[in-house]
Amino acid sequence: MSKKWNIDMVRNIGISAHIDSGKTTLSERILFYGGKIHAIHEVRGKDGVGATMDSMDLEREKGITIQSAATQVQWKDYTINLIDTPGHVDFTVEVERSLRVLDGAILVLCGVAGVQSQSITVDRQMKRYSVPRLAFVNKLDRQGANPFRVKDALVEKLRLNAVMVQIPIGLEDQHRGIVDLVQMKAFINEGPDGEKITEIDIPADLVDQAKEYRHKMIGALADIDDAIGEKFLMEEEPTLEEMRAAIRKGVITLKLVPVFCGSAFKNKNVQHLLDGVTYYLPTPAEKKEHALDLNKGEEKFELFPDNTKPLVALAFKLQETPFGQLTYMRVYQGTLKKGDFIINQVNKKSVKIPRLVRMHSDKMEDVDASYAGDIIALFGIDCASGDTFCDDRVQASMQSMHVPDAVISLAVAPKDKGGANNFTKALQKFRKEDPTFRVHRDEESNETIISGMGELHLEIYVERMKREFACEVIVGQPQVAYRETISIGAEYEYTHKKQTGGSGQYAKISGRIEPLAPQEDGSVFKFSNKVVGGRIPKEFIPAVEEGFKEQTVKGPLIGFPIVGVEVVLEDGAYHDVDSSYMAFKIAGMAALREVYAAAKPTVLEPIMKLETTVPDEYQGAAVGQINQRRGTIVGTTAFEGNCVIEAEVPLTEMFGYSTDLRSGTKGKGEFSMEFAKYAPVPRNIQEELAKKYQAKRLAEQK
């Protein structure tokens, strides 16, 4: 590193947005102006190169970002670590991961569509990790673009204190530049790539509007900063430094979201956005981070980005490359040097760092050391995503990330026997890379089942097996992750006894099962021991719990996990010689099977939150399609000739929806969906599922 590492001059930022808001295009421009690339390529470019940040072939073909890529650019005297995150909901874990290690973010919004469903999800994730942000209203060159309407939507829909710090000069095909309300100066971008910034007088027709929005901006800052508050009341002008300091304070304390505007595709105003990143987003030292001290019963302690302190680093993403596994790490405190030994806090293994690299999308440069606050990549380290690494002076763990449950499964098998080896390799790799991708073997049908967040999620992995591992895969019918639960309480009493030569088996238990209300920690099974007077010896109580719990893995009704059950053990009996741990476990399993029918079991299905956008004339058809799929319409909003329909629809009914929507709207409809909740299925469907399951059981027994 030629420059001395100065943490105040570092920004770790991410770019998040709804799919197709122009995130990757914006990243591409940032790389260009930051001197990392010398020509601009479009996401769906005619030159066939594709965006630099979309380094996977698949990303280039579909024109969407799947893996977040980390890159470092220099802007003026600042070092910006940029993490490009996916906008598609099936890849939400990539977004979660990136937000976990970011200090600030740019929320990109489309100037026409404004706040879309995915913007709401991303906003929720940013709030979960308290990520300070700037908003960038993109695509102002498009017809119908209106940044003021988008700013209002940020306030109404996301409850953010959004304030314009710029207003556009011209919109649609007249969009030329911006008026900076902080400096009260106007700038336009010229040159083929918008690299020349020219300061001009504020156009006469914009002077009044600029004054009005500047007044609103200073009014918002007056609530955050007392010095500006006083000047505002006295009707005095605050200085440039005071305003920048107040905006920065508002952003870092999450009380303010400055709104920038421009058009990344037309190279307008990306440079001022970069200035905004350096002025207003926090340094790694300003965002408070905590770890759990494993030596002190997971007591929380604060991390300081100090190079001399014990090392704490988080592996937040893995990527397979031709050179082996690449591990992206965020160094929270201490220093990582080539040749150092670091300890993985999950399995306590000590590993030597063979190679440190600074990533630029899919290109890399070797470095010798990485300091607190930095984001770096390592080769030759075996770990899983989300592992914490420390040196021998401390044992700590960063809190783990929120990983949602899978909602859909597919049976997969290699097409030919020769591909079996690669097939296993691919599955192992994907599992390590992505915690929401799960693999298990179905004992009964002997099939390999993969589960994930949605159809597209699994589709991409199947496609990657074919390309990266040369393994063709046969895919079964998608299977929705149902759940079983009970609707009323019921009492059980069960005696397990078996007399064979020698000692027998004996266990007696009684009590009740009750429906379990949703728990804060998300647990779906609870066991309460109410046995008194040693009627069952203490060492056998866990056996009963284990028996019940094991039986919930596969419900008798349709063979899916049982959730939402509280088991109360009230009484029982044992035999001095014949009772054993196993006998009580078997009694627990059998008791649940026996009492289950009396507790009125019901089947739950995953319900998805669906958001469909169609031109007005197709509204009737789109609503009809959703109703046919057992959907409930939650709300509709109209904007500029389009209509957004929000609905809740069972996932089972969503297969093939994209084809139907396309044909019903002449290709003009789009939709996005994400998991919302589990809800009971209608009685007739439950009976059908139960019948199918019983028939399958009978066939297997034969």
XYZ file of C-alpha atoms in Angstrom:
702
model
C 0.000 0.000 0.000
C 1.615 3.205 -1.106
C -0.725 5.423 0.878
C -0.730 5.253 4.645
C -3.897 3.604 5.920
C -6.115 6.369 7.266
C -9.434 5.106 8.540
C -11.133 8.511 8.305
C -10.642 8.416 4.549
C -12.339 5.012 4.134
C -15.985 4.305 3.306
C -17.488 0.802 3.161
C -20.674 1.176 1.183
C -23.218 -0.953 -0.585
C -25.731 -0.230 -3.266
C -29.167 -1.738 -2.727
C -32.409 -1.422 -4.616
C -35.403 -3.047 -6.257
C -34.507 -5.217 -9.252
C -33.990 -3.124 -12.390
C -33.567 0.247 -10.644
C -30.108 0.560 -12.169
C -27.893 -0.532 -9.291
C -25.292 -2.348 -11.343
C -25.249 0.462 -13.932
C -24.546 2.901 -11.110
C -21.713 0.667 -9.790
C -20.265 0.546 -13.284
C -20.181 4.371 -13.414
C -18.607 4.586 -9.956
C -15.841 2.222 -11.120
C -15.359 4.313 -14.235
C -15.094 7.662 -12.433
C -13.006 6.031 -9.705
C -10.481 5.098 -12.394
C -10.944 1.332 -12.116
C -12.202 0.705 -15.618
C -11.460 2.646 -18.756
C -14.613 2.008 -20.734
C -18.212 1.764 -19.662
C -20.137 -1.447 -20.412
C -23.881 -1.783 -20.043
C -25.662 -4.527 -18.144
C -27.379 -5.687 -21.326
C -24.763 -4.085 -23.537
C -24.512 -4.507 -27.289
C -20.747 -4.972 -26.949
C -21.453 -8.336 -25.340
C -19.058 -7.594 -22.482
C -21.678 -7.079 -19.781
C -21.223 -5.077 -16.618
C -17.871 -5.438 -14.846
C -19.499 -6.186 -11.490
C -21.599 -9.040 -12.958
C -18.726 -11.446 -13.331
C -20.784 -14.656 -13.631
C -21.904 -15.645 -17.146
C -25.374 -16.238 -15.788
C -25.553 -12.710 -14.427
C -24.603 -11.335 -17.818
C -27.231 -13.385 -19.608
C -30.112 -12.611 -17.308
C -28.943 -9.031 -16.791
C -29.364 -9.413 -13.024
C -26.846 -9.438 -10.210
C -26.703 -12.645 -8.231
C -23.521 -12.581 -6.202
C -22.459 -9.441 -4.475
C -19.043 -8.392 -5.662
C -16.597 -6.303 -3.657
C -14.404 -3.726 -5.265
C -12.286 -0.830 -4.115
C -12.159 2.537 -5.854
C -10.298 5.758 -5.123
C -12.370 8.931 -5.260
C -10.327 12.094 -4.716
C -8.416 11.277 -1.479
C -10.902 8.678 -0.302
C -10.874 4.886 -0.507
C -14.333 3.468 -1.160
C -14.999 -0.256 -0.684
C -18.032 -0.888 -2.836
C -20.199 -3.968 -2.408
C -22.726 -4.580 -5.141
C -25.754 -6.411 -3.767
C -28.506 -8.283 -5.617
C -31.982 -6.811 -5.792
C -33.853 -10.049 -6.371
C -35.707 -11.360 -3.354
C -34.552 -14.966 -3.867
C -31.048 -13.747 -3.141
C -31.997 -11.874 -0.009
C -29.296 -13.594 2.000
C -26.701 -11.907 -0.227
C -28.225 -8.560 0.705
C -28.321 -9.491 4.413
C -24.690 -10.500 4.263
C -23.544 -7.348 2.593
C -25.512 -5.100 4.943
C -23.992 -6.907 7.892
C -20.542 -5.620 6.958
C -21.373 -2.229 5.485
C -21.058 1.099 7.242
C -23.378 2.929 4.870
C -25.461 2.382 1.778
C -26.937 4.038 -1.283
C -30.592 3.200 -1.760
C -31.229 3.441 -5.500
C -34.768 4.187 -6.657
C -36.209 4.350 -10.135
C -37.314 7.915 -10.980
C -40.492 6.555 -12.558
C -41.570 3.619 -10.373
C -40.281 5.102 -7.092
C -40.567 2.928 -3.987
C -41.247 -0.659 -5.115
C -41.796 -3.830 -3.098
C -38.140 -4.767 -3.048
C -37.170 -1.240 -1.970
C -39.390 -1.852 1.054
C -37.651 -5.170 1.816
C -34.181 -3.652 1.434
C -35.212 -0.748 3.649
C -36.383 -3.202 6.307
C -33.037 -5.012 6.132
C -31.124 -1.725 6.396
C -33.162 -0.814 9.464
C -32.443 -4.236 10.990
C -28.698 -3.565 10.775
C -29.020 0.220 11.391
C -27.271 1.125 8.140
C -27.078 4.899 7.433
C -28.011 5.731 3.862
C -28.278 8.211 1.025
C -31.052 7.893 -1.560
C -30.301 8.223 -5.262
C -33.247 8.762 -7.599
C -32.017 7.250 -10.846
C -33.344 7.093 -14.426
C -34.400 10.751 -14.569
C -33.900 10.546 -18.354
C -36.923 8.235 -18.620
C -40.386 9.355 -19.562
C -42.546 10.049 -16.526
C -39.584 10.498 -14.137
C -40.369 12.661 -11.110
C -37.858 12.763 -8.220
C -40.160 14.883 -6.020
C -42.828 12.200 -6.123
C -40.193 9.577 -5.243
C -39.037 11.670 -2.274
C -42.656 11.856 -1.025
C -42.956 8.071 -1.369
C -39.818 7.619 0.766
C -41.530 9.636 3.474
C -44.959 7.986 3.154
C -44.074 4.363 2.412
C -40.753 3.931 4.216
C -41.272 6.540 6.955
C -37.832 7.992 6.221
C -37.026 11.633 6.852
C -36.084 12.163 3.190
C -34.859 15.610 2.156
C -33.817 16.818 -1.306
C -30.204 18.024 -1.297
C -30.330 18.446 -5.076
C -32.979 19.228 -7.663
C -32.708 18.180 -11.315
C -32.110 20.545 -14.219
C -34.641 19.256 -16.739
C -36.272 15.828 -16.787
C -36.746 13.054 -19.347
C -34.820 13.862 -22.549
C -34.087 17.383 -21.199
C -32.199 16.110 -18.119
C -28.812 17.875 -18.076
C -27.599 18.118 -14.508
C -28.504 19.260 -11.007
C -28.722 22.229 -8.691
C -26.793 21.509 -5.484
C -28.912 23.031 -2.712
C -26.097 22.897 -0.136
C -23.690 24.985 -2.233
C -26.533 26.690 -4.113
C -24.700 26.102 -7.392
C -25.746 24.397 -10.624
C -23.718 21.724 -12.409
C -24.104 19.958 -15.728
C -22.274 16.901 -17.054
C -20.691 17.114 -20.481
C -18.468 14.928 -22.624
C -19.352 11.509 -24.085
C -19.100 9.786 -20.668
C -20.261 12.732 -18.547
C -16.749 13.085 -17.175
C -16.643 16.873 -17.554
C -18.535 18.747 -14.868
C -19.289 22.363 -15.673
C -20.591 24.861 -13.142
C -23.303 27.110 -14.573
C -25.634 29.770 -13.207
C -28.797 28.339 -11.703
C -31.282 28.431 -14.623
C -33.700 31.360 -14.138
C -36.776 29.111 -14.223
C -35.363 27.011 -11.331
C -34.287 29.804 -8.947
C -37.581 29.904 -7.030
C -37.856 26.113 -6.822
C -34.231 25.857 -5.627
C -34.869 28.468 -2.904
C -38.023 26.668 -1.775
C -36.278 23.258 -1.475
C -33.190 24.773 0.156
C -35.461 26.344 2.765
C -37.104 22.933 3.389
C -33.675 21.306 3.674
C -32.397 23.872 6.202
C -35.674 23.458 8.129
C -35.042 19.703 8.381
C -31.422 20.316 9.496
C -32.645 22.762 12.155
C -34.339 19.803 13.903
C -31.046 17.896 13.973
C -28.511 20.592 14.754
C -29.037 23.331 17.363
C -26.619 25.824 15.780
C -28.512 25.639 12.484
C -31.790 25.720 14.444
C -30.829 29.079 15.945
C -29.750 30.517 12.589
C -32.961 29.233 10.999
C -35.055 31.106 13.565
C -32.966 34.267 13.112
C -33.310 33.820 9.317
C -29.526 33.760 8.952
C -27.751 31.572 6.388
C -25.763 28.633 7.826
C -22.263 28.114 6.378
C -21.419 25.296 3.968
C -19.375 23.477 6.677
C -22.211 23.733 9.214
C -24.698 22.307 6.728
C -22.460 19.420 5.699
C -21.731 18.597 9.338
C -25.453 18.656 10.162
C -26.383 16.406 7.206
C -23.610 13.994 8.194
C -24.840 13.932 11.786
C -28.417 13.325 10.621
C -27.370 10.474 8.319
C -25.157 8.716 10.868
C -27.798 8.917 13.611
C -30.365 7.551 11.082
C -32.503 10.684 11.413
C -32.082 11.938 7.863
C -31.896 10.548 4.332
C -30.489 13.058 1.811
C -31.949 12.571 -1.684
C -29.620 12.861 -4.693
C -30.835 12.636 -8.279
C -29.463 11.828 -11.703
C -29.219 9.201 -14.400
C -26.442 6.640 -14.159
C -27.133 5.331 -17.654
C -26.776 8.823 -19.137
C -23.706 9.563 -16.929
C -25.421 12.379 -15.067
C -24.461 13.323 -11.535
C -22.701 10.164 -10.353
C -19.684 12.263 -9.282
C -21.753 14.403 -6.903
C -23.215 11.242 -5.428
C -19.650 10.035 -4.743
C -18.912 13.361 -3.067
C -22.040 12.786 -0.989
C -20.679 9.373 0.067
C -17.460 10.969 1.299
C -19.207 13.916 2.996
C -22.129 12.175 4.671
C -21.605 8.434 5.148
C -19.734 7.218 8.244
C -16.132 6.028 8.439
C -15.637 2.492 9.794
C -14.861 4.100 13.161
C -18.219 5.869 13.347
C -20.543 2.884 13.033
C -20.796 1.083 16.373
C -20.078 -2.653 16.140
C -20.287 -5.298 18.853
C -19.026 -8.836 19.270
C -19.782 -11.504 21.874
C -16.968 -12.554 24.199
C -16.997 -16.365 24.231
C -14.902 -16.484 27.409
C -17.410 -14.398 29.334
C -20.675 -16.177 28.566
C -21.268 -14.297 25.293
C -21.071 -10.903 26.977
C -21.318 -8.063 24.448
C -18.269 -5.875 23.957
C -17.657 -2.977 21.617
C -15.190 -3.285 18.758
C -12.818 -0.428 17.934
C -11.195 -0.154 14.515
C -7.763 -0.017 16.102
C -4.865 -1.803 14.364
C -3.125 -2.690 17.637
C -6.077 -4.421 19.290
C -6.730 -8.193 19.042
C -8.003 -9.236 15.629
C -11.747 -9.697 15.047
C -12.790 -10.355 11.437
C -15.954 -11.737 9.878
C -16.060 -13.976 6.795
C -19.218 -12.691 5.174
C -19.087 -14.296 1.762
C -17.468 -17.200 -0.058
C -16.832 -17.475 -3.747
C -15.397 -20.345 -5.750
C -12.702 -19.264 -8.222
C -10.308 -21.166 -10.513
C -7.678 -20.653 -7.768
C -9.781 -22.179 -4.987
C -12.147 -20.747 -2.398
C -12.073 -16.998 -2.008
C -13.249 -15.712 1.378
C -14.350 -12.100 1.737
C -13.589 -10.684 5.174
C -14.388 -7.512 7.004
C -11.663 -6.625 9.514
C -13.393 -5.008 12.511
C -10.324 -4.557 14.677
C -6.656 -5.510 14.586
C -4.590 -6.300 11.504
C -4.487 -9.221 9.053
C -1.051 -9.937 7.595
C 0.102 -12.488 5.079
C 1.643 -15.409 6.992
C -0.280 -14.669 10.234
C -2.097 -17.423 12.091
C -5.779 -16.777 12.697
C -8.299 -18.915 14.592
C -11.753 -19.815 13.299
C -14.041 -19.307 16.311
C -16.541 -21.932 15.178
C -14.254 -24.972 15.094
C -11.265 -23.414 16.955
C -8.916 -24.397 14.120
C -5.844 -22.253 13.596
C -5.022 -21.419 9.967
C -2.153 -19.585 8.324
C -3.032 -16.829 5.846
C -1.361 -17.889 2.586
C -2.554 -15.044 0.367
C -4.374 -11.731 0.796
C -5.953 -10.042 -2.208
C -7.758 -6.820 -2.902
C -10.708 -7.583 -5.143
C -11.864 -5.650 -8.133
C -15.002 -7.533 -9.197
C -13.338 -10.647 -10.690
C -9.781 -9.258 -10.974
C -7.428 -9.086 -8.021
C -4.193 -7.606 -6.733
C -2.032 -9.131 -3.994
C -1.482 -7.181 -0.773
C 0.601 -7.863 2.341
C -1.663 -6.540 5.078
C -5.177 -5.350 5.761
C -6.122 -3.008 8.578
C -9.092 -2.424 10.878
C -12.105 -1.138 8.957
C -11.050 -2.723 5.674
C -12.699 -5.324 3.446
C -10.300 -7.879 2.005
C -10.345 -11.317 0.380
C -8.300 -14.375 1.407
C -7.330 -17.502 -0.492
C -6.734 -20.937 0.911
C -8.892 -20.660 4.019
C -11.541 -23.250 4.677
C -14.556 -21.805 6.474
C -18.276 -21.226 6.158
C -20.057 -17.977 5.489
C -20.619 -16.056 8.746
C -17.599 -17.502 10.647
C -15.656 -15.147 12.913
C -11.831 -15.156 12.948
C -9.642 -13.857 15.793
C -6.015 -14.067 16.826
C -4.983 -15.879 20.015
C -5.584 -12.818 22.230
C -9.374 -12.976 22.148
C -12.238 -15.420 21.570
C -15.214 -13.634 20.135
C -18.098 -14.122 17.791
C -19.930 -11.585 15.666
C -23.665 -12.110 15.982
C -24.865 -14.454 13.321
C -26.992 -13.242 10.450
C -30.723 -13.712 10.173
C -31.297 -16.720 7.878
C -34.895 -17.267 6.764
C -36.480 -20.737 6.406
C -36.702 -22.355 2.984
C -40.147 -22.385 1.372
C -39.683 -24.556 -1.689
C -37.931 -27.847 -2.509
C -36.939 -29.785 -5.615
C -35.804 -33.367 -6.051
C -32.597 -33.380 -8.115
C -30.404 -36.143 -9.513
C -27.433 -36.240 -11.902
C -28.436 -37.245 -15.443
C -25.698 -39.859 -15.792
C -23.852 -41.921 -13.208
C -20.519 -40.365 -14.185
C -21.682 -36.960 -12.970
C -22.380 -38.149 -9.408
C -19.031 -36.979 -8.082
C -19.380 -33.458 -9.488
C -22.999 -33.374 -8.349
C -21.969 -33.949 -4.717
C -19.133 -31.432 -5.017
C -21.477 -28.768 -6.384
C -24.041 -29.264 -3.614
C -21.390 -29.056 -0.898
C -19.986 -25.879 -2.375
C -23.360 -24.159 -2.765
C -24.277 -25.042 0.795
C -21.173 -23.402 2.164
C -21.682 -20.360 -0.018
C -25.332 -19.788 0.754
C -26.952 -20.547 4.133
C -30.465 -20.358 2.607
C -29.658 -23.199 0.207
C -30.283 -26.501 1.977
C -29.719 -30.089 0.923
C -31.077 -33.275 2.483
C -31.707 -36.858 1.498
C -35.245 -38.187 1.650
C -34.814 -41.568 3.360
C -37.998 -43.082 1.942
C -37.716 -42.158 -1.710
C -33.887 -42.075 -1.655
C -33.909 -38.747 -3.483
C -31.655 -35.739 -2.969
C -33.819 -32.728 -2.104
C -32.622 -29.131 -2.434
C -34.576 -26.329 -0.743
C -34.397 -22.572 -1.063
C -36.116 -19.194 -1.144
C -38.032 -19.460 -4.410
C -38.216 -20.934 -7.905
C -35.561 -18.625 -9.373
C -33.173 -19.313 -6.478
C -33.149 -23.068 -7.147
C -33.231 -22.613 -10.917
C -29.982 -20.610 -10.787
C -28.249 -23.324 -8.740
C -29.364 -26.062 -11.136
C -28.045 -23.947 -14.007
C -24.747 -23.329 -12.178
C -24.276 -27.102 -11.695
C -24.518 -27.512 -15.434
C -22.051 -24.704 -16.200
C -19.515 -24.704 -13.411
C -19.475 -28.453 -12.724
C -20.447 -29.821 -16.159
C -23.200 -31.782 -14.461
C -26.583 -32.134 -16.171
C -29.369 -32.515 -13.627
C -32.817 -34.126 -13.732
C -35.248 -31.984 -11.754
C -38.466 -33.243 -10.155
C -41.687 -31.315 -9.546
C -41.286 -28.325 -7.196
C -42.521 -29.226 -3.725
C -43.878 -26.609 -1.363
C -42.708 -26.716 2.244
C -45.974 -27.421 4.079
C -46.171 -27.654 7.855
C -48.572 -29.500 10.153
C -49.920 -28.140 13.420
C -52.658 -28.852 15.966
C -55.711 -26.666 16.518
C -56.925 -27.818 19.968
C -55.416 -29.289 23.116
C -55.666 -33.040 23.821
C -54.646 -35.419 26.599
C -52.343 -38.387 26.172
C -51.553 -41.423 28.277
C -49.259 -44.080 26.939
C -47.587 -47.157 28.378
C -44.723 -48.768 26.538
C -43.918 -52.280 27.680
C -42.144 -55.121 26.036
C -41.249 -58.386 27.700
C -38.578 -60.464 26.060
C -36.053 -62.841 27.612
C -33.963 -60.967 30.218
C -34.838 -57.396 31.114
C -37.877 -55.886 29.392
C -38.781 -52.317 28.519
C -41.204 -50.266 30.543
C -42.245 -46.600 30.487
C -45.529 -44.861 31.253
C -46.243 -41.195 30.565
C -49.302 -38.957 30.631
C -50.031 -35.265 30.091
C -51.396 -33.029 27.359
C -50.430 -31.297 24.139
C -51.496 -27.722 23.447
C -51.227 -25.393 20.428
C -48.178 -23.144 20.975
C -48.595 -19.397 20.407
C -45.908 -17.808 18.149
C -42.684 -17.415 20.146
C -40.414 -14.390 19.991
C -37.351 -16.495 19.270
C -39.201 -18.276 16.464
C -39.186 -21.683 18.205
C -42.004 -24.031 17.169
C -41.796 -26.699 19.904
C -41.901 -26.321 23.670
C -41.631 -28.968 26.366
C -42.800 -28.379 29.952
C -42.082 -30.832 32.739
C -44.743 -30.820 35.491
C -43.907 -34.225 37.029
C -43.689 -34.120 40.825
C -42.514 -36.479 43.530
C -40.074 -38.413 41.365
C -42.834 -40.313 39.510
C -40.378 -40.388 36.594
C -36.655 -40.250 37.462
C -34.978 -36.991 36.376
C -32.624 -38.697 33.940
C -35.568 -39.996 31.854
C -37.327 -36.614 31.402
C -35.041 -35.526 28.504
C -35.792 -38.874 26.825
C -39.513 -38.072 26.743
C -38.785 -34.631 25.273
C -36.467 -36.168 22.687
C -39.131 -38.718 21.718
C -41.809 -36.066 21.182
C -39.405 -33.797 19.333
C -38.218 -36.554 17.022
C -41.826 -37.363 16.161
C -42.455 -33.718 15.104
C -39.903 -34.026 12.288
C -42.476 -35.868 10.199
C -46.184 -35.502 10.949
C -48.566 -38.454 10.438
C -51.037 -36.350 8.424
C -49.032 -35.510 5.269
C -45.448 -36.282 6.323
C -44.282 -32.705 6.907
C -42.780 -31.222 10.112
C -45.192 -30.487 12.970
C -44.879 -26.939 14.340
C -46.565 -24.939 17.091
C -46.887 -27.688 19.701
C -46.383 -27.458 23.437
C -46.004 -30.783 25.206
C -46.776 -30.890 28.923
C -45.594 -33.972 30.804
C -47.671 -34.353 33.979
C -47.303 -37.875 35.292
C -45.959 -41.326 34.609
C -44.481 -44.456 36.100
C -41.276 -46.449 35.806
C -39.868 -49.847 36.698
C -36.606 -50.260 38.614
C -35.216 -52.859 36.257
C -37.082 -52.512 32.976
C -37.117 -48.734 32.542
C -34.468 -47.141 30.331
C -33.776 -43.917 28.416
C -34.771 -45.665 25.187
C -38.061 -46.938 26.637
C -39.124 -43.401 27.634
C -38.049 -42.005 24.266
C -40.155 -44.611 22.434
C -43.082 -43.818 24.744
C -42.789 -40.101 23.801
C -42.784 -40.877 20.088
C -45.728 -43.265 20.303
C -47.739 -40.919 22.574
C -47.610 -38.108 20.021
C -48.610 -40.436 17.177
C -51.566 -41.682 19.238
C -52.903 -38.342 20.531
C -52.272 -36.405 17.299
C -55.618 -37.110 15.636
C -57.541 -35.963 18.749
C -55.838 -32.542 18.595
C -57.491 -31.757 15.210
C -54.364 -31.498 13.064
C -54.320 -28.947 10.226
C -51.971 -28.354 7.323
C -50.242 -24.967 6.973
C -48.931 -23.633 3.661
C -46.485 -20.824 2.893
C -48.265 -17.630 1.827
C -46.302 -15.243 -0.364
C -46.520 -11.480 -0.518
C -47.019 -10.781 -4.211
C -46.645 -7.448 -5.937
C -47.740 -7.294 -9.579
C -47.309 -4.207 -11.768
C -49.386 -3.994 -14.959
C -50.579 -1.223 -17.309
C -54.042 0.049 -16.277
C -55.903 -1.663 -19.106
C -54.838 -5.096 -17.805
C -55.824 -4.498 -14.191
C -59.008 -6.598 -14.450
C -57.197 -9.517 -16.056
C -54.357 -9.423 -13.498
C -56.770 -9.323 -10.545
C -58.706 -12.215 -12.099
C -55.517 -14.295 -12.373
C -54.679 -13.649 -8.720
C -58.196 -14.562 -7.581
C -58.025 -17.813 -9.549
C -54.906 -18.665 -7.581
C -56.679 -18.364 -4.210
C -55.051 -14.950 -3.717
C -56.401 -12.166 -1.511
C -55.909 -8.642 -2.794
C -54.465 -6.432 -0.061
C -54.389 -3.150 -1.968
C -53.953 -1.504 -5.344
C -52.196 1.746 -6.169
C -52.105 3.528 -9.491
C -49.344 5.694 -10.914
C -48.881 7.099 -14.418
C -50.927 4.587 -16.386
C -49.706 1.630 -14.321
C -51.352 -0.236 -11.513
C -49.606 -2.049 -8.652
C -51.600 -4.900 -7.125
C -50.493 -6.160 -3.722
C -51.799 -9.559 -2.731
C -51.204 -12.583 -0.526
C -51.150 -15.836 -2.472
C -50.337 -19.443 -1.488
C -46.983 -20.484 -2.951
C -48.479 -23.747 -4.307
C -50.620 -21.730 -6.692
C -47.744 -19.577 -7.973
C -46.057 -22.093 -10.273
C -46.271 -20.964 -13.872
C -47.555 -17.533 -12.828
C -44.897 -15.653 -14.799
C -45.988 -17.299 -18.073
C -49.679 -16.580 -17.404
C -48.962 -12.989 -16.432
C -46.903 -12.414 -19.557
C -49.516 -13.825 -21.885
C -52.341 -12.016 -20.053
C -50.638 -8.609 -20.347
C -48.850 -8.974 -23.715
C -45.526 -9.160 -21.891
C -45.998 -5.867 -20.031
C -46.666 -7.214 -16.518
C -43.941 -7.765 -13.934
C -44.112 -9.232 -10.445
C -41.993 -9.909 -7.384
C -42.825 -12.029 -4.384
C -41.415 -12.945 -1.008
C -42.438 -15.204 1.856
C -44.965 -13.618 4.239
C -46.308 -16.259 6.668
C -47.790 -19.725 7.127
C -51.589 -20.117 7.075
C -54.026 -23.096 7.184
C -54.975 -24.617 3.821
C -58.665 -24.981 2.904
C -60.267 -28.206 4.211
C -60.724 -29.801 0.726
C -57.039 -29.319 -0.138
C -55.982 -30.740 3.221
C -58.054 -33.882 2.596
C -56.534 -34.257 -0.861
C -52.971 -33.923 0.516
C -53.685 -36.415 3.299
C -55.145 -38.922 0.798
C -52.092 -38.625 -1.455
C -49.746 -39.135 1.485
C -51.612 -42.237 2.714
C -51.587 -43.702 -0.808
C -47.838 -43.085 -1.038
C -47.301 -44.784 2.338
C -49.300 -47.834 1.247
C -47.382 -48.097 -2.013
C -44.069 -47.956 -0.099
C -45.161 -50.662 2.343
C -45.952 -53.013 -0.529
